[in-house]
Short mmCIF file of C-alpha atoms and ligand atoms in Angstrom, two decimals:
data_model
loop_
_atom_site.label_atom_id
_atom_site.label_comp_id
_atom_site.label_asym_id
_atom_site.label_seq_id
_atom_site.Cartn_x
_atom_site.Cartn_y
_atom_site.Cartn_z
CA UNK A 1 99.80 82.57 137.24
CA UNK A 2 98.09 80.35 134.65
CA UNK A 3 100.29 79.05 131.84
CA UNK A 4 98.57 81.16 129.19
CA UNK A 5 99.02 84.46 131.01
CA UNK A 6 102.64 83.41 131.48
CA UNK A 7 102.80 82.93 127.71
CA UNK A 8 101.30 86.39 127.22
CA UNK A 9 104.26 87.88 129.07
CA UNK A 10 106.70 85.79 127.06
CA UNK A 11 104.97 86.85 123.82
CA UNK A 12 105.10 90.54 124.83
CA UNK A 13 108.79 90.37 125.71
CA UNK A 14 109.69 88.60 122.44
CA UNK A 15 107.50 90.97 120.45
CA UNK A 16 109.24 94.00 121.98
CA UNK A 17 112.66 92.61 120.94
CA UNK A 18 111.40 91.78 117.46
CA UNK A 19 109.75 95.18 116.93
CA UNK A 20 112.87 97.02 118.08
CA UNK A 21 115.10 94.94 115.80
CA UNK A 22 112.72 95.43 112.84
CA UNK A 23 112.85 99.21 113.30
CA UNK A 24 116.63 99.22 113.12
CA UNK A 25 116.99 96.87 110.17
CA UNK A 26 114.33 98.30 107.85
CA UNK A 27 116.05 100.26 105.06
CA UNK A 28 115.76 104.04 105.20
CA UNK A 29 116.81 107.12 103.20
CA UNK A 30 119.44 107.98 102.03
CA UNK A 31 120.34 104.29 101.71
CA UNK A 32 117.22 103.83 99.58
CA UNK A 33 114.58 106.20 98.16
CA UNK A 34 112.30 107.47 100.93
CA UNK A 35 109.08 106.45 99.10
CA UNK A 36 109.94 102.74 99.13
CA UNK A 37 111.31 102.98 102.68
CA UNK A 38 108.00 104.53 103.81
CA UNK A 39 105.89 101.89 102.08
CA UNK A 40 107.92 99.02 103.58
CA UNK A 41 107.84 100.60 107.04
CA UNK A 42 104.07 101.18 106.82
CA UNK A 43 103.16 97.51 106.42
CA UNK A 44 105.73 96.08 108.83
CA UNK A 45 104.82 98.47 111.64
CA UNK A 46 101.05 98.26 111.08
CA UNK A 47 100.79 95.73 113.91
CA UNK A 48 100.37 92.01 113.60
CA UNK A 49 100.65 89.33 116.21
CA UNK A 50 104.29 88.46 115.38
CA UNK A 51 103.33 84.81 115.83
CA UNK A 52 105.92 83.48 113.36
CA UNK A 53 108.96 85.39 114.68
CA UNK A 54 108.00 84.57 118.28
CA UNK A 55 107.92 80.93 117.18
CA UNK A 56 111.49 81.28 115.85
CA UNK A 57 112.68 82.62 119.21
CA UNK A 58 110.71 79.99 121.15
CA UNK A 59 112.24 77.18 119.04
CA UNK A 60 115.74 78.56 119.68
CA UNK A 61 114.93 78.84 123.41
CA UNK A 62 113.69 75.24 123.46
CA UNK A 63 116.99 74.03 121.96
CA UNK A 64 118.97 76.26 124.36
CA UNK A 65 117.20 74.67 127.32
CA UNK A 66 118.57 71.25 126.30
CA UNK A 67 122.19 72.35 125.80
CA UNK A 68 124.90 74.00 127.86
CA UNK A 69 125.87 76.40 125.07
CA UNK A 70 124.04 79.43 126.46
CA UNK A 71 121.54 81.71 124.77
CA UNK A 72 121.32 81.77 120.99
CA UNK A 73 118.89 84.70 120.95
CA UNK A 74 121.35 86.98 119.14
CA UNK A 75 121.61 84.45 116.32
CA UNK A 76 117.87 83.70 116.20
CA UNK A 77 116.61 87.30 116.26
CA UNK A 78 117.66 88.16 112.66
CA UNK A 79 115.92 84.99 111.43
CA UNK A 80 112.80 85.92 113.42
CA UNK A 81 112.81 89.37 111.77
CA UNK A 82 113.43 87.92 108.31
CA UNK A 83 110.44 85.60 108.71
CA UNK A 84 108.26 88.57 109.67
CA UNK A 85 109.49 90.55 106.63
CA UNK A 86 108.60 87.64 104.34
CA UNK A 87 105.22 87.21 106.03
CA UNK A 88 104.47 90.93 105.64
CA UNK A 89 105.46 90.86 101.96
CA UNK A 90 103.04 87.97 101.42
CA UNK A 91 100.19 89.92 103.04
CA UNK A 92 100.91 93.04 100.95
CA UNK A 93 100.87 91.04 97.72
CA UNK A 94 97.88 88.93 98.79
CA UNK A 95 95.83 92.09 99.36
CA UNK A 96 96.48 93.49 95.86
CA UNK A 97 93.56 93.92 93.44
CA UNK A 98 95.04 91.16 91.24
CA UNK A 99 94.83 88.74 94.18
CA UNK A 100 92.39 89.09 97.11
CA UNK A 101 91.68 92.78 96.49
CA UNK A 102 91.40 93.67 100.18
CA UNK A 103 91.33 97.15 101.66
CA UNK A 104 91.84 96.38 105.36
CA UNK A 105 94.84 94.65 106.93
CA UNK A 106 96.17 94.79 110.47
CA UNK A 107 93.42 97.32 111.19
CA UNK A 108 94.72 99.77 108.58
CA UNK A 109 94.07 100.48 104.90
CA UNK A 110 96.15 98.05 102.84
CA UNK A 111 99.44 99.16 101.26
CA UNK A 112 98.06 99.55 97.72
CA UNK A 113 95.22 101.74 99.02
CA UNK A 114 97.77 104.14 100.54
CA UNK A 115 100.68 103.92 98.09
CA UNK A 116 99.11 102.61 94.86
CA UNK A 117 99.54 99.16 93.28
CA UNK A 118 103.01 99.75 91.83
CA UNK A 119 104.65 100.87 95.04
CA UNK A 120 102.81 98.20 97.05
CA UNK A 121 104.23 95.51 94.73
CA UNK A 122 107.70 97.00 95.05
CA UNK A 123 107.43 97.25 98.83
CA UNK A 124 106.65 93.52 98.95
CA UNK A 125 109.61 92.81 96.66
CA UNK A 126 111.78 94.97 98.91
CA UNK A 127 110.65 93.17 102.09
CA UNK A 128 111.30 89.71 100.62
CA UNK A 129 114.76 90.69 99.42
CA UNK A 130 115.66 92.47 102.65
CA UNK A 131 114.87 89.29 104.56
CA UNK A 132 117.73 87.52 102.81
CA UNK A 133 120.12 90.42 103.49
CA UNK A 134 119.24 90.16 107.17
CA UNK A 135 119.74 86.38 107.35
CA UNK A 136 123.00 86.49 105.39
CA UNK A 137 124.73 88.96 107.74
CA UNK A 138 127.30 87.01 109.70
CA UNK A 139 128.72 87.80 113.10
CA UNK A 140 132.37 88.82 113.23
CA UNK A 141 133.52 85.56 114.83
CA UNK A 142 131.44 82.98 113.05
CA UNK A 143 133.22 79.64 112.63
CA UNK A 144 132.65 77.20 109.76
CA UNK A 145 130.15 75.13 111.75
CA UNK A 146 128.04 78.16 112.63
CA UNK A 147 128.17 79.33 108.99
CA UNK A 148 126.97 75.90 107.91
CA UNK A 149 124.01 76.18 110.28
CA UNK A 150 123.25 79.66 108.93
CA UNK A 151 123.27 78.37 105.34
CA UNK A 152 120.97 75.46 106.25
CA UNK A 153 118.55 77.81 107.99
CA UNK A 154 118.52 80.25 105.05
CA UNK A 155 117.88 77.32 102.70
CA UNK A 156 114.92 76.19 104.80
CA UNK A 157 113.40 79.68 104.74
CA UNK A 158 113.99 80.10 100.98
CA UNK A 159 112.34 76.77 100.19
CA UNK A 160 109.35 77.63 102.37
CA UNK A 161 108.84 81.03 100.76
CA UNK A 162 109.23 79.84 97.16
CA UNK A 163 107.28 77.92 94.55
CA UNK A 164 107.34 74.66 96.53
CA UNK A 165 105.95 76.50 99.55
CA UNK A 166 104.08 79.75 100.06
CA UNK A 167 104.16 80.99 96.45
CA UNK A 168 102.96 77.59 95.24
CA UNK A 169 100.18 77.52 97.85
CA UNK A 170 99.04 80.96 96.77
CA UNK A 171 98.98 79.80 93.14
CA UNK A 172 96.72 76.86 94.08
CA UNK A 173 94.46 79.25 96.03
CA UNK A 174 94.29 81.70 93.14
CA UNK A 175 93.34 79.03 90.66
CA UNK A 176 90.84 77.28 92.94
CA UNK A 177 89.15 80.57 93.80
CA UNK A 178 88.69 81.32 90.10
CA UNK A 179 90.66 84.52 90.56
CA UNK A 180 93.29 83.71 88.02
CA UNK A 181 91.66 85.72 85.28
CA UNK A 182 94.03 84.49 82.56
CA UNK A 183 93.48 80.80 83.29
CA UNK A 184 90.00 80.48 84.73
CA UNK A 185 87.69 83.42 84.70
CA UNK A 186 84.73 81.22 85.49
CA UNK A 187 83.63 79.07 88.38
CA UNK A 188 85.63 78.18 91.46
CA UNK A 189 87.06 74.68 91.96
CA UNK A 190 86.10 72.69 95.05
CA UNK A 191 89.30 71.13 96.37
CA UNK A 192 89.05 67.69 97.94
CA UNK A 193 90.49 66.98 101.40
CA UNK A 194 94.00 66.12 100.18
CA UNK A 195 94.19 69.11 97.85
CA UNK A 196 92.95 71.48 100.58
CA UNK A 197 95.55 70.13 103.00
CA UNK A 198 98.25 70.50 100.35
CA UNK A 199 97.24 74.13 99.70
CA UNK A 200 97.24 75.01 103.40
CA UNK A 201 100.56 73.26 104.04
CA UNK A 202 102.18 75.30 101.30
CA UNK A 203 100.43 78.65 101.64
CA UNK A 204 100.55 79.08 105.42
CA UNK A 205 102.19 75.98 106.85
CA UNK A 206 105.51 76.19 105.03
CA UNK A 207 106.54 79.57 106.47
CA UNK A 208 105.34 78.65 109.97
CA UNK A 209 107.39 75.46 109.75
CA UNK A 210 110.43 77.38 108.51
CA UNK A 211 110.02 79.89 111.35
CA UNK A 212 110.42 77.14 113.94
CA UNK A 213 112.93 75.01 112.04
CA UNK A 214 115.27 77.95 111.30
CA UNK A 215 115.24 78.86 115.02
CA UNK A 216 116.09 75.27 115.95
CA UNK A 217 118.87 74.99 113.35
CA UNK A 218 120.54 78.31 114.16
CA UNK A 219 120.49 77.42 117.86
CA UNK A 220 122.47 74.26 117.07
CA UNK A 221 119.73 71.66 117.52
CA UNK A 222 120.60 68.02 116.79
CA UNK A 223 119.05 66.40 113.70
CA UNK A 224 116.56 64.59 115.96
CA UNK A 225 115.55 67.82 117.72
CA UNK A 226 115.22 69.76 114.46
CA UNK A 227 113.11 66.96 113.02
CA UNK A 228 110.81 66.92 116.06
CA UNK A 229 110.37 70.67 115.77
CA UNK A 230 109.61 70.25 112.07
CA UNK A 231 106.80 67.77 112.83
CA UNK A 232 105.57 70.01 115.66
CA UNK A 233 105.47 73.10 113.43
CA UNK A 234 103.88 71.31 110.50
CA UNK A 235 100.94 70.40 112.73
CA UNK A 236 100.93 73.75 114.49
CA UNK A 237 100.76 75.50 111.10
CA UNK A 238 97.80 73.38 110.06
CA UNK A 239 95.98 74.10 113.33
CA UNK A 240 96.73 77.82 112.89
CA UNK A 241 95.27 77.87 109.37
CA UNK A 242 92.15 75.87 110.29
CA UNK A 243 91.50 78.29 113.17
CA UNK A 244 92.05 81.15 110.71
CA UNK A 245 89.43 79.64 108.40
CA UNK A 246 87.00 79.33 111.33
CA UNK A 247 87.67 82.91 112.47
CA UNK A 248 86.89 84.13 108.97
CA UNK A 249 83.42 82.59 109.40
CA UNK A 250 82.86 83.52 113.04
CA UNK A 251 85.21 86.41 113.84
CA UNK A 252 84.48 90.13 113.88
CA UNK A 253 86.48 92.49 111.64
CA UNK A 254 87.56 94.84 114.49
CA UNK A 255 89.23 91.88 116.30
CA UNK A 256 90.76 90.43 113.17
CA UNK A 257 92.00 93.73 111.72
CA UNK A 258 91.01 92.42 108.29
CA UNK A 259 87.78 91.91 106.40
CA UNK A 260 85.85 88.98 107.92
CA UNK A 261 83.68 86.67 105.81
CA UNK A 262 85.79 87.17 102.70
CA UNK A 263 86.61 83.49 102.19
CA UNK A 264 83.00 82.43 101.73
CA UNK A 265 82.19 85.51 99.65
CA UNK A 266 85.11 84.73 97.32
CA UNK A 267 84.21 81.02 97.15
CA UNK A 268 87.58 80.11 98.69
CA UNK A 269 88.43 76.53 99.56
CA UNK A 270 88.54 76.35 103.38
CA UNK A 271 88.11 73.80 106.16
CA UNK A 272 84.64 75.09 107.17
CA UNK A 273 83.47 75.05 103.54
CA UNK A 274 84.58 71.42 103.14
CA UNK A 275 83.88 69.97 106.62
CA UNK A 276 81.67 72.48 108.47
CA UNK A 277 82.78 74.42 111.57
CA UNK A 278 82.48 71.69 114.22
CA UNK A 279 84.45 69.07 112.26
CA UNK A 280 87.02 71.77 111.42
CA UNK A 281 87.51 72.39 115.16
CA UNK A 282 88.16 68.66 115.59
CA UNK A 283 90.74 68.71 112.78
CA UNK A 284 92.50 71.66 114.50
CA UNK A 285 92.44 69.83 117.87
CA UNK A 286 93.91 66.68 116.30
CA UNK A 287 96.70 68.64 114.63
CA UNK A 288 97.38 70.38 117.97
CA UNK A 289 97.67 66.99 119.69
CA UNK A 290 100.15 65.76 117.10
CA UNK A 291 102.20 68.93 117.66
CA UNK A 292 102.22 68.37 121.44
CA UNK A 293 103.16 64.69 120.98
CA UNK A 294 106.18 65.60 118.82
CA UNK A 295 107.54 67.76 121.65
CA UNK A 296 106.73 65.30 124.43
CA UNK A 297 108.39 62.39 122.65
CA UNK A 298 111.69 64.30 122.36
CA UNK A 299 111.74 66.09 125.71
CA UNK A 300 111.25 69.48 124.05
CA UNK A 301 108.18 70.59 125.99
CA UNK A 302 108.55 74.30 126.59
CA UNK A 303 106.97 77.57 125.49
CA UNK A 304 106.39 75.71 122.23
CA UNK A 305 103.77 73.59 124.00
CA UNK A 306 101.98 76.67 125.33
CA UNK A 307 101.99 78.16 121.84
CA UNK A 308 99.89 75.19 120.68
CA UNK A 309 97.28 76.00 123.36
CA UNK A 310 97.25 79.64 122.25
CA UNK A 311 96.87 78.74 118.55
CA UNK A 312 93.75 76.65 119.12
CA UNK A 313 92.12 79.12 121.54
CA UNK A 314 92.97 82.39 119.75
CA UNK A 315 90.23 84.79 118.72
CA UNK A 316 92.28 87.02 116.40
C1 GRG B 401 101.38 86.56 97.93
C2 GRG B 401 103.19 84.81 97.72
C3 GRG B 401 101.99 85.29 98.38
C4 GRG B 401 101.48 84.57 99.37
C5 GRG B 401 100.34 84.97 100.18
C6 GRG B 401 99.98 84.47 103.63
C7 GRG B 401 99.32 84.49 102.31
C8 GRG B 401 100.03 83.89 101.16
C9 GRG B 401 98.15 85.09 102.14
C10 GRG B 401 97.41 85.81 103.18
C11 GRG B 401 95.99 85.40 103.16
C12 GRG B 401 95.69 84.59 104.32
C13 GRG B 401 94.68 85.08 105.26
C14 GRG B 401 96.35 83.47 104.45
C15 GRG B 401 96.28 82.65 105.55
C16 GRG B 401 97.53 82.90 106.29
C17 GRG B 401 97.29 83.82 107.37
C18 GRG B 401 96.54 83.25 108.48
C19 GRG B 401 97.72 85.05 107.33
C20 GRG B 401 97.57 86.01 108.42
O1 GRG B 401 98.54 85.72 109.40
P1 GRG B 401 98.43 86.33 110.86
O2 GRG B 401 97.08 86.05 111.40
O3 GRG B 401 98.56 87.89 110.55
O4 GRG B 401 99.60 85.86 111.65
P2 GRG B 401 99.26 89.06 111.41
O5 GRG B 401 98.73 90.33 110.82
O6 GRG B 401 98.88 88.89 112.84
O7 GRG B 401 100.74 88.92 111.19
#
């Protein structure tokens, strides 16, 4: 068996656990009105690779493999689900007419096309909030140390999702793409290399980093291990986003499950628009190498290493 087909099995097994857990934790009537429950369920169950929550589980597994404490899967799974809820909220809001105005996501009509703008906005709000409910639920026998780890992990996720992270990155994107109608109705802004990196690190990188770091923290990783996983995930996130930019240029909509070619059409700042496709591939490969190095230097080579190979070779 080649390592990547091995990873495919690992991915499928993790995804099955994540999908089952998501089904049980999504709010439903009569606990909440059935319209909002339906809208939230629609976007979460529309598909998606589950890359971020698998990363959370893989980071927890990597820490488990270095300690004698046993599996921390039960602790990591709620964080994995919370990350997916936050990611899905960001896609729902990103697709709105006031933002990217997209009609296809995960191979289905976007939430606002099916439910209308108002309910789509609320479903995103509901998903983001639910994520924190899920992470805050403690086990019956949690000691003070475990609670401390939970709080640290929640803090890392909150920071990544907020204005310093994903929300801030989206604001930069909106402004640079000239889509912020109140501030800049006119031309788009070409970001320079540093500004483009900053946008990507916030918009996509922050949540990917928090996915891995929260898994490592909740599994009881040492400061050194958590830090290595942070450096790994920061570079992995960058490679993931550069590949995403390249796929938007080269990919086909049926594979991607979203509208291809939208970045260029919207004048978005991307790696291919700044560097061209070939140089962008080199940037992704360099980031991937830095991610691998961070694991190797701390003895954390594991599924996390294989995930790097998948990120740079993915076609969807
Ligand atoms: C609205 C606060 C707010 C943020 C939006 C994530 C995001 C920020 C916007 C989505 C637009 C986009 C294509 C961003 C790049 C990030 C990205 C690659 C998203 C798609 O992630 P995948 O490929 O999607 O993991 P699936 O559907 O597989 O989960």
